[in-house]
Amino acid sequence: MLTTVLFSILPLFLIMLIGYLASRSTKFGPGAEPAISAFVFYIALPALLFKVVAEAQLGEGIPPQFPLIIVAACALFSGLSILISRFLFRQDRPAAVQYALGSSFGNVAYLGVPVILGIVGSDAGLAAGIGQLTHNLFFMLLYPILFPLLAAAQTEGSFGAKVRAAADKAILKNPVVWGIAAGLLVAAFDVPLPGPIVDTTNLLAAAAAPVALFAIGLTLRRTVTSLRSGHLSFAPVVGASLGKLLVFPALTVLIARLLPGLPSDWYQVMVLLAAMPTSASGFILAQAETDNAEATAANIVLSSTLAVVTIPIVAVVLLG
């Protein structure tokens, strides 16, 4: 089990290491990271979400409590994270939302699915696919709405005008929402897509994770400098990482006990998804909305490191 987790996480570190080494080259100056992150947010990530939603088999015997438990756990833990950030670490509201994003949005697709198939077995493929889709839909839709709402609340004008401005940015002008919406239409009406469209989407979708991790690597030098100078506090990073890896799966188990009857393999998948470290997509969302995602980058590195130990612990303690 430890080998499965280690081999699944190792490529993430190698890609971030390549990005970190590239950041020392003049060819990847200060303007490279925003441009690369913009490519992921506006092109590769919408393509990935379109692909996973369009290909999801949404009607194949999914236990109804499975997505309900996941959504409830995501919502409760996100809310708890915001409260911890505000009242324990004394962060302002935008920073609290970014803290919650970094402590809640897990790497459920590129890391979660391989780890789950290695631990639970190939029969858990459908549950892993639906589970990672539910996680991604929750975070990809919720946080792009929260950031503009917070920004609008700090501007002058009527409440209605602020809500309309926030909705315009969060929904109408959000490429992530359009990717999900297009995928839902294709899945709902079983729309056949031409081969070149499928191939292009697959190529762009495959770029989302490695390019996002490369962008994180470009950020790491600045993140380390911020930690050393005290500009970025280490305590919230540790709190977010431990909360993501241990508290989130424990909360998922507690909620699952309120909605019993979930098949064993679906239950195991759900808990393991909650135990995944912070997703690179969380960094891309934070970078797109705040232009300051150093804390999220630090969460990704620390939580991914600790996950080598904590995922086997969760598997033994919570699933044993």
C-alpha positions as YAML, in Angstrom:
chain: A
units: angstrom
residues:
- id: 1
  name: MET
  ca: [0.00, 0.00, 0.00]
- id: 2
  name: LEU
  ca: [2.81, 2.41, 0.88]
- id: 3
  name: THR
  ca: [4.51, 1.66, -2.45]
- id: 4
  name: THR
  ca: [1.29, 2.35, -4.36]
- id: 5
  name: VAL
  ca: [0.91, 5.76, -2.72]
- id: 6
  name: LEU
  ca: [4.60, 6.63, -3.08]
- id: 7
  name: PHE
  ca: [4.77, 5.74, -6.79]
- id: 8
  name: SER
  ca: [1.57, 7.71, -7.45]
- id: 9
  name: ILE
  ca: [2.83, 10.85, -5.70]
- id: 10
  name: LEU
  ca: [6.45, 10.77, -6.92]
- id: 11
  name: PRO
  ca: [5.64, 12.09, -10.46]
- id: 12
  name: LEU
  ca: [3.93, 15.13, -8.91]
- id: 13
  name: PHE
  ca: [7.13, 16.08, -7.11]
- id: 14
  name: LEU
  ca: [9.28, 15.45, -10.17]
- id: 15
  name: ILE
  ca: [7.18, 17.82, -12.32]
- id: 16
  name: MET
  ca: [7.22, 20.48, -9.58]
- id: 17
  name: LEU
  ca: [10.99, 20.00, -9.29]
- id: 18
  name: ILE
  ca: [11.36, 20.57, -13.04]
- id: 19
  name: GLY
  ca: [9.34, 23.78, -12.67]
- id: 20
  name: TYR
  ca: [11.47, 24.88, -9.73]
- id: 21
  name: LEU
  ca: [14.68, 24.31, -11.69]
- id: 22
  name: ALA
  ca: [13.22, 26.11, -14.70]
- id: 23
  name: SER
  ca: [12.44, 29.13, -12.52]
- id: 24
  name: ARG
  ca: [16.18, 29.70, -12.20]
- id: 25
  name: SER
  ca: [16.45, 30.25, -15.95]
- id: 26
  name: THR
  ca: [15.90, 33.67, -17.54]
- id: 27
  name: LYS
  ca: [13.69, 31.97, -20.12]
- id: 28
  name: PHE
  ca: [11.05, 31.58, -17.38]
- id: 29
  name: GLY
  ca: [11.01, 35.08, -15.96]
- id: 30
  name: PRO
  ca: [8.31, 36.75, -13.82]
- id: 31
  name: GLY
  ca: [5.84, 36.79, -16.72]
- id: 32
  name: ALA
  ca: [6.00, 33.05, -17.38]
- id: 33
  name: GLU
  ca: [4.03, 31.81, -14.39]
- id: 34
  name: PRO
  ca: [0.89, 33.97, -14.93]
- id: 35
  name: ALA
  ca: [0.84, 33.06, -18.63]
- id: 36
  name: ILE
  ca: [1.19, 29.33, -17.93]
- id: 37
  name: SER
  ca: [-1.47, 29.47, -15.20]
- id: 38
  name: ALA
  ca: [-3.80, 31.34, -17.57]
- id: 39
  name: PHE
  ca: [-3.37, 28.59, -20.17]
- id: 40
  name: VAL
  ca: [-4.42, 25.99, -17.60]
- id: 41
  name: PHE
  ca: [-7.37, 27.99, -16.25]
- id: 42
  name: TYR
  ca: [-8.81, 29.20, -19.57]
- id: 43
  name: ILE
  ca: [-8.00, 26.30, -21.89]
- id: 44
  name: ALA
  ca: [-6.65, 23.05, -20.42]
- id: 45
  name: LEU
  ca: [-8.78, 22.86, -17.26]
- id: 46
  name: PRO
  ca: [-12.11, 23.54, -19.04]
- id: 47
  name: ALA
  ca: [-11.14, 20.87, -21.58]
- id: 48
  name: LEU
  ca: [-10.40, 18.40, -18.77]
- id: 49
  name: LEU
  ca: [-13.69, 19.09, -16.99]
- id: 50
  name: PHE
  ca: [-15.61, 18.87, -20.26]
- id: 51
  name: LYS
  ca: [-14.01, 15.49, -20.92]
- id: 52
  name: VAL
  ca: [-14.65, 13.93, -17.49]
- id: 53
  name: VAL
  ca: [-18.24, 15.22, -17.30]
- id: 54
  name: ALA
  ca: [-19.11, 14.24, -20.88]
- id: 55
  name: GLU
  ca: [-17.72, 10.73, -20.38]
- id: 56
  name: ALA
  ca: [-19.25, 10.16, -16.92]
- id: 57
  name: GLN
  ca: [-21.76, 7.31, -16.75]
- id: 58
  name: LEU
  ca: [-24.13, 9.18, -14.45]
- id: 59
  name: GLY
  ca: [-26.93, 6.64, -14.48]
- id: 60
  name: GLU
  ca: [-25.14, 3.36, -13.84]
- id: 61
  name: GLY
  ca: [-26.37, 2.31, -10.42]
- id: 62
  name: ILE
  ca: [-24.95, 5.10, -8.30]
- id: 63
  name: PRO
  ca: [-25.97, 4.86, -4.59]
- id: 64
  name: PRO
  ca: [-27.93, 8.09, -3.98]
- id: 65
  name: GLN
  ca: [-26.24, 8.82, -0.64]
- id: 66
  name: PHE
  ca: [-22.77, 8.67, -2.23]
- id: 67
  name: PRO
  ca: [-22.78, 12.14, -3.87]
- id: 68
  name: LEU
  ca: [-24.85, 13.55, -0.99]
- id: 69
  name: ILE
  ca: [-22.23, 12.53, 1.60]
- id: 70
  name: ILE
  ca: [-19.40, 13.92, -0.53]
- id: 71
  name: VAL
  ca: [-21.13, 17.28, -1.05]
- id: 72
  name: ALA
  ca: [-22.05, 17.53, 2.64]
- id: 73
  name: ALA
  ca: [-18.49, 16.73, 3.72]
- id: 74
  name: CYS
  ca: [-17.01, 19.22, 1.25]
- id: 75
  name: ALA
  ca: [-19.40, 21.97, 2.35]
- id: 76
  name: LEU
  ca: [-18.95, 21.40, 6.09]
- id: 77
  name: PHE
  ca: [-15.17, 21.12, 5.94]
- id: 78
  name: SER
  ca: [-14.89, 24.19, 3.70]
- id: 79
  name: GLY
  ca: [-17.01, 26.17, 6.15]
- id: 80
  name: LEU
  ca: [-14.95, 24.91, 9.08]
- id: 81
  name: SER
  ca: [-11.75, 25.88, 7.27]
- id: 82
  name: ILE
  ca: [-13.00, 29.41, 6.69]
- id: 83
  name: LEU
  ca: [-13.87, 29.77, 10.39]
- id: 84
  name: ILE
  ca: [-10.45, 28.46, 11.44]
- id: 85
  name: SER
  ca: [-8.72, 30.87, 9.08]
- id: 86
  name: ARG
  ca: [-10.76, 33.85, 10.27]
- id: 87
  name: PHE
  ca: [-10.74, 33.28, 14.02]
- id: 88
  name: LEU
  ca: [-7.63, 31.18, 14.68]
- id: 89
  name: PHE
  ca: [-5.19, 32.59, 12.14]
- id: 90
  name: ARG
  ca: [-6.82, 36.06, 11.96]
- id: 91
  name: GLN
  ca: [-6.87, 36.17, 8.15]
- id: 92
  name: ASP
  ca: [-9.15, 38.47, 6.15]
- id: 93
  name: ARG
  ca: [-12.08, 37.10, 4.14]
- id: 94
  name: PRO
  ca: [-10.32, 36.65, 0.77]
- id: 95
  name: ALA
  ca: [-7.40, 34.92, 2.49]
- id: 96
  name: ALA
  ca: [-9.85, 32.73, 4.42]
- id: 97
  name: VAL
  ca: [-11.52, 31.58, 1.22]
- id: 98
  name: GLN
  ca: [-8.11, 30.84, -0.30]
- id: 99
  name: TYR
  ca: [-7.18, 28.94, 2.90]
- id: 100
  name: ALA
  ca: [-10.37, 26.88, 2.63]
- id: 101
  name: LEU
  ca: [-9.66, 26.13, -1.02]
- id: 102
  name: GLY
  ca: [-6.15, 24.95, -0.21]
- id: 103
  name: SER
  ca: [-7.33, 22.80, 2.70]
- id: 104
  name: SER
  ca: [-10.38, 21.28, 0.98]
- id: 105
  name: PHE
  ca: [-9.83, 20.77, -2.75]
- id: 106
  name: GLY
  ca: [-8.06, 17.44, -3.08]
- id: 107
  name: ASN
  ca: [-6.12, 15.86, -5.94]
- id: 108
  name: VAL
  ca: [-8.93, 13.38, -6.51]
- id: 109
  name: ALA
  ca: [-8.42, 12.75, -10.24]
- id: 110
  name: TYR
  ca: [-4.76, 12.34, -11.18]
- id: 111
  name: LEU
  ca: [-3.70, 11.06, -7.76]
- id: 112
  name: GLY
  ca: [-6.93, 9.83, -6.18]
- id: 113
  name: VAL
  ca: [-8.07, 7.47, -8.94]
- id: 114
  name: PRO
  ca: [-4.73, 5.58, -9.33]
- id: 115
  name: VAL
  ca: [-4.31, 5.27, -5.56]
- id: 116
  name: ILE
  ca: [-7.88, 4.00, -5.12]
- id: 117
  name: LEU
  ca: [-7.55, 1.44, -7.91]
- id: 118
  name: GLY
  ca: [-4.30, 0.24, -6.30]
- id: 119
  name: ILE
  ca: [-5.82, -0.04, -2.81]
- id: 120
  name: VAL
  ca: [-9.46, -1.02, -3.42]
- id: 121
  name: GLY
  ca: [-9.12, -2.72, -6.81]
- id: 122
  name: SER
  ca: [-10.29, -2.24, -10.39]
- id: 123
  name: ASP
  ca: [-13.94, -2.85, -9.45]
- id: 124
  name: ALA
  ca: [-13.91, 0.58, -7.76]
- id: 125
  name: GLY
  ca: [-13.41, 2.36, -11.08]
- id: 126
  name: LEU
  ca: [-16.99, 3.64, -11.43]
- id: 127
  name: ALA
  ca: [-17.14, 4.83, -7.81]
- id: 128
  name: ALA
  ca: [-13.78, 6.58, -8.19]
- id: 129
  name: GLY
  ca: [-14.92, 8.27, -11.39]
- id: 130
  name: ILE
  ca: [-18.20, 9.52, -9.96]
- id: 131
  name: GLY
  ca: [-16.52, 10.55, -6.70]
- id: 132
  name: GLN
  ca: [-13.79, 12.63, -8.33]
- id: 133
  name: LEU
  ca: [-16.41, 14.20, -10.61]
- id: 134
  name: THR
  ca: [-18.54, 15.20, -7.59]
- id: 135
  name: HIS
  ca: [-15.53, 16.72, -5.82]
- id: 136
  name: ASN
  ca: [-14.46, 18.68, -8.90]
- id: 137
  name: LEU
  ca: [-17.95, 19.96, -9.64]
- id: 138
  name: PHE
  ca: [-18.34, 21.19, -6.06]
- id: 139
  name: PHE
  ca: [-15.07, 23.10, -5.87]
- id: 140
  name: MET
  ca: [-14.91, 24.25, -9.48]
- id: 141
  name: LEU
  ca: [-18.38, 25.79, -9.21]
- id: 142
  name: LEU
  ca: [-18.34, 27.09, -5.62]
- id: 143
  name: TYR
  ca: [-15.02, 28.89, -5.29]
- id: 144
  name: PRO
  ca: [-15.11, 30.85, -8.57]
- id: 145
  name: ILE
  ca: [-18.40, 32.28, -7.26]
- id: 146
  name: LEU
  ca: [-17.12, 33.05, -3.75]
- id: 147
  name: PHE
  ca: [-14.07, 35.04, -4.88]
- id: 148
  name: PRO
  ca: [-16.02, 37.55, -7.04]
- id: 149
  name: LEU
  ca: [-18.69, 37.91, -4.34]
- id: 150
  name: LEU
  ca: [-16.05, 38.85, -1.78]
- id: 151
  name: ALA
  ca: [-14.46, 41.27, -4.21]
- id: 152
  name: ALA
  ca: [-17.83, 42.83, -4.99]
- id: 153
  name: ALA
  ca: [-18.64, 43.21, -1.28]
- id: 154
  name: GLN
  ca: [-15.62, 45.52, -0.90]
- id: 155
  name: THR
  ca: [-16.69, 47.84, -3.72]
- id: 156
  name: GLU
  ca: [-19.22, 50.66, -3.71]
- id: 157
  name: GLY
  ca: [-22.69, 50.32, -5.25]
- id: 158
  name: SER
  ca: [-26.03, 48.65, -4.64]
- id: 159
  name: PHE
  ca: [-26.26, 45.06, -3.46]
- id: 160
  name: GLY
  ca: [-28.06, 44.01, -6.66]
- id: 161
  name: ALA
  ca: [-25.35, 45.53, -8.85]
- id: 162
  name: LYS
  ca: [-22.66, 43.76, -6.83]
- id: 163
  name: VAL
  ca: [-24.40, 40.39, -7.16]
- id: 164
  name: ARG
  ca: [-24.88, 40.87, -10.91]
- id: 165
  name: ALA
  ca: [-21.21, 41.80, -11.36]
- id: 166
  name: ALA
  ca: [-20.09, 38.81, -9.31]
- id: 167
  name: ALA
  ca: [-22.41, 36.43, -11.17]
- id: 168
  name: ASP
  ca: [-21.20, 37.79, -14.50]
- id: 169
  name: LYS
  ca: [-17.58, 37.04, -13.62]
- id: 170
  name: ALA
  ca: [-18.20, 33.78, -11.76]
- id: 171
  name: ILE
  ca: [-20.62, 32.19, -14.24]
- id: 172
  name: LEU
  ca: [-20.97, 33.94, -17.59]
- id: 173
  name: LYS
  ca: [-17.25, 34.70, -17.99]
- id: 174
  name: ASN
  ca: [-15.90, 31.63, -16.21]
- id: 175
  name: PRO
  ca: [-14.37, 29.08, -18.63]
- id: 176
  name: VAL
  ca: [-14.53, 26.35, -16.00]
- id: 177
  name: VAL
  ca: [-18.32, 26.68, -15.71]
- id: 178
  name: TRP
  ca: [-18.68, 26.62, -19.49]
- id: 179
  name: GLY
  ca: [-16.58, 23.46, -19.72]
- id: 180
  name: ILE
  ca: [-18.73, 21.71, -17.11]
- id: 181
  name: ALA
  ca: [-21.98, 22.93, -18.71]
- id: 182
  name: ALA
  ca: [-20.93, 21.75, -22.16]
- id: 183
  name: GLY
  ca: [-19.95, 18.36, -20.74]
- id: 184
  name: LEU
  ca: [-23.31, 17.99, -19.00]
- id: 185
  name: LEU
  ca: [-25.15, 18.72, -22.25]
- id: 186
  name: VAL
  ca: [-23.12, 16.13, -24.13]
- id: 187
  name: ALA
  ca: [-23.66, 13.53, -21.39]
- id: 188
  name: ALA
  ca: [-27.37, 14.28, -20.94]
- id: 189
  name: PHE
  ca: [-28.27, 14.13, -24.65]
- id: 190
  name: ASP
  ca: [-25.62, 11.56, -25.63]
- id: 191
  name: VAL
  ca: [-24.23, 13.88, -28.30]
- id: 192
  name: PRO
  ca: [-21.71, 12.16, -30.62]
- id: 193
  name: LEU
  ca: [-18.56, 14.22, -31.02]
- id: 194
  name: PRO
  ca: [-16.40, 14.22, -34.18]
- id: 195
  name: GLY
  ca: [-13.07, 12.46, -33.85]
- id: 196
  name: PRO
  ca: [-10.91, 15.60, -34.26]
- id: 197
  name: ILE
  ca: [-12.88, 17.34, -31.48]
- id: 198
  name: VAL
  ca: [-12.38, 14.37, -29.16]
- id: 199
  name: ASP
  ca: [-8.67, 14.14, -29.95]
- id: 200
  name: THR
  ca: [-8.13, 17.89, -29.44]
- id: 201
  name: THR
  ca: [-10.01, 17.81, -26.12]
- id: 202
  name: ASN
  ca: [-8.00, 14.81, -24.95]
- id: 203
  name: LEU
  ca: [-4.70, 16.53, -25.76]
- id: 204
  name: LEU
  ca: [-5.67, 19.72, -23.93]
- id: 205
  name: ALA
  ca: [-7.12, 17.80, -20.97]
- id: 206
  name: ALA
  ca: [-3.92, 15.77, -20.62]
- id: 207
  name: ALA
  ca: [-1.95, 19.02, -20.32]
- id: 208
  name: ALA
  ca: [-3.94, 20.38, -17.36]
- id: 209
  name: ALA
  ca: [-2.28, 18.51, -14.48]
- id: 210
  name: PRO
  ca: [1.39, 18.54, -15.58]
- id: 211
  name: VAL
  ca: [1.31, 22.18, -16.69]
- id: 212
  name: ALA
  ca: [-0.37, 23.22, -13.43]
- id: 213
  name: LEU
  ca: [2.28, 21.34, -11.45]
- id: 214
  name: PHE
  ca: [5.01, 22.99, -13.54]
- id: 215
  name: ALA
  ca: [3.49, 26.40, -12.70]
- id: 216
  name: ILE
  ca: [3.56, 25.47, -9.01]
- id: 217
  name: GLY
  ca: [7.25, 24.63, -9.37]
- id: 218
  name: LEU
  ca: [7.87, 28.09, -10.85]
- id: 219
  name: THR
  ca: [6.20, 29.56, -7.74]
- id: 220
  name: LEU
  ca: [8.19, 27.56, -5.20]
- id: 221
  name: ARG
  ca: [11.24, 29.82, -5.03]
- id: 222
  name: ARG
  ca: [9.02, 32.78, -4.15]
- id: 223
  name: THR
  ca: [7.04, 30.63, -1.71]
- id: 224
  name: VAL
  ca: [10.20, 29.51, 0.12]
- id: 225
  name: THR
  ca: [11.42, 33.12, 0.26]
- id: 226
  name: SER
  ca: [8.07, 34.24, 1.71]
- id: 227
  name: LEU
  ca: [8.21, 31.53, 4.37]
- id: 228
  name: ARG
  ca: [11.75, 32.44, 5.38]
- id: 229
  name: SER
  ca: [10.99, 36.17, 5.54]
- id: 230
  name: GLY
  ca: [7.83, 35.64, 7.57]
- id: 231
  name: HIS
  ca: [5.63, 37.14, 4.83]
- id: 232
  name: LEU
  ca: [3.92, 33.75, 4.56]
- id: 233
  name: SER
  ca: [3.10, 32.12, 7.89]
- id: 234
  name: PHE
  ca: [3.94, 28.43, 8.23]
- id: 235
  name: ALA
  ca: [1.23, 27.67, 10.82]
- id: 236
  name: PRO
  ca: [-1.76, 28.06, 8.43]
- id: 237
  name: VAL
  ca: [0.02, 25.89, 5.86]
- id: 238
  name: VAL
  ca: [0.54, 23.10, 8.40]
- id: 239
  name: GLY
  ca: [-3.04, 23.46, 9.68]
- id: 240
  name: ALA
  ca: [-4.50, 23.32, 6.17]
- id: 241
  name: SER
  ca: [-2.41, 20.28, 5.22]
- id: 242
  name: LEU
  ca: [-3.19, 18.24, 8.34]
- id: 243
  name: GLY
  ca: [-6.85, 19.20, 8.14]
- id: 244
  name: LYS
  ca: [-7.04, 18.08, 4.52]
- id: 245
  name: LEU
  ca: [-5.30, 14.77, 5.11]
- id: 246
  name: LEU
  ca: [-6.83, 13.73, 8.45]
- id: 247
  name: VAL
  ca: [-9.82, 15.84, 9.50]
- id: 248
  name: PHE
  ca: [-11.57, 15.83, 6.13]
- id: 249
  name: PRO
  ca: [-11.70, 12.00, 5.82]
- id: 250
  name: ALA
  ca: [-12.73, 11.66, 9.48]
- id: 251
  name: LEU
  ca: [-15.57, 14.13, 8.91]
- id: 252
  name: THR
  ca: [-16.60, 12.14, 5.83]
- id: 253
  name: VAL
  ca: [-16.82, 8.98, 7.94]
- id: 254
  name: LEU
  ca: [-18.98, 10.74, 10.53]
- id: 255
  name: ILE
  ca: [-21.41, 12.00, 7.88]
- id: 256
  name: ALA
  ca: [-21.51, 8.55, 6.24]
- id: 257
  name: ARG
  ca: [-22.70, 7.06, 9.55]
- id: 258
  name: LEU
  ca: [-25.73, 9.37, 9.38]
- id: 259
  name: LEU
  ca: [-26.61, 7.98, 5.94]
- id: 260
  name: PRO
  ca: [-25.95, 4.23, 6.27]
- id: 261
  name: GLY
  ca: [-26.36, 1.58, 3.60]
- id: 262
  name: LEU
  ca: [-23.50, 2.58, 1.32]
- id: 263
  name: PRO
  ca: [-21.81, -0.45, -0.33]
- id: 264
  name: SER
  ca: [-18.37, -1.22, 1.06]
- id: 265
  name: ASP
  ca: [-16.38, -0.35, -2.05]
- id: 266
  name: TRP
  ca: [-18.21, 2.97, -2.52]
- id: 267
  name: TYR
  ca: [-17.59, 3.80, 1.15]
- id: 268
  name: GLN
  ca: [-13.87, 3.07, 0.83]
- id: 269
  name: VAL
  ca: [-13.58, 5.18, -2.32]
- id: 270
  name: MET
  ca: [-15.38, 8.10, -0.68]
- id: 271
  name: VAL
  ca: [-13.07, 8.13, 2.36]
- id: 272
  name: LEU
  ca: [-9.89, 7.75, 0.32]
- id: 273
  name: LEU
  ca: [-10.91, 10.62, -1.98]
- id: 274
  name: ALA
  ca: [-11.32, 12.84, 1.08]
- id: 275
  name: ALA
  ca: [-7.79, 11.85, 2.20]
- id: 276
  name: MET
  ca: [-6.03, 13.07, -0.95]
- id: 277
  name: PRO
  ca: [-3.57, 16.01, -0.70]
- id: 278
  name: THR
  ca: [-4.32, 19.46, -2.13]
- id: 279
  name: SER
  ca: [-4.97, 19.62, -5.86]
- id: 280
  name: ALA
  ca: [-2.92, 21.62, -8.37]
- id: 281
  name: SER
  ca: [-6.27, 22.89, -9.67]
- id: 282
  name: GLY
  ca: [-6.71, 24.68, -6.35]
- id: 283
  name: PHE
  ca: [-3.53, 26.60, -7.09]
- id: 284
  name: ILE
  ca: [-4.82, 27.55, -10.55]
- id: 285
  name: LEU
  ca: [-8.15, 28.79, -9.13]
- id: 286
  name: ALA
  ca: [-6.40, 30.81, -6.42]
- id: 287
  name: GLN
  ca: [-3.92, 32.27, -8.91]
- id: 288
  name: ALA
  ca: [-6.71, 33.25, -11.31]
- id: 289
  name: GLU
  ca: [-8.74, 35.04, -8.66]
- id: 290
  name: THR
  ca: [-6.19, 36.47, -6.21]
- id: 291
  name: ASP
  ca: [-2.92, 36.61, -8.16]
- id: 292
  name: ASN
  ca: [-1.26, 35.40, -4.97]
- id: 293
  name: ALA
  ca: [-1.35, 31.63, -4.56]
- id: 294
  name: GLU
  ca: [1.85, 31.11, -2.59]
- id: 295
  name: ALA
  ca: [0.01, 29.64, 0.41]
- id: 296
  name: THR
  ca: [-1.84, 27.17, -1.81]
- id: 297
  name: ALA
  ca: [1.42, 26.16, -3.49]
- id: 298
  name: ALA
  ca: [2.93, 25.51, -0.07]
- id: 299
  name: ASN
  ca: [-0.16, 23.45, 0.89]
- id: 300
  name: ILE
  ca: [0.28, 21.30, -2.20]
- id: 301
  name: VAL
  ca: [3.94, 20.56, -1.48]
- id: 302
  name: LEU
  ca: [3.48, 19.85, 2.24]
- id: 303
  name: SER
  ca: [0.23, 17.86, 1.96]
- id: 304
  name: SER
  ca: [1.63, 15.78, -0.92]
- id: 305
  name: THR
  ca: [4.72, 14.99, 1.17]
- id: 306
  name: LEU
  ca: [2.72, 14.02, 4.25]
- id: 307
  name: ALA
  ca: [0.22, 12.01, 2.18]
- id: 308
  name: VAL
  ca: [2.78, 9.25, 1.71]
- id: 309
  name: VAL
  ca: [2.28, 8.51, 5.43]
- id: 310
  name: THR
  ca: [-1.28, 9.70, 6.08]
- id: 311
  name: ILE
  ca: [-3.08, 7.86, 3.23]
- id: 312
  name: PRO
  ca: [-1.98, 4.42, 4.50]
- id: 313
  name: ILE
  ca: [-2.97, 5.51, 8.03]
- id: 314
  name: VAL
  ca: [-6.44, 6.54, 6.84]
- id: 315
  name: ALA
  ca: [-6.78, 3.29, 4.90]
- id: 316
  name: VAL
  ca: [-5.92, 1.21, 7.98]
- id: 317
  name: VAL
  ca: [-7.69, 3.23, 10.72]
- id: 318
  name: LEU
  ca: [-10.84, 4.45, 8.96]
- id: 319
  name: LEU
  ca: [-11.31, 1.57, 6.53]
- id: 320
  name: GLY
  ca: [-9.95, -1.26, 8.65]
...
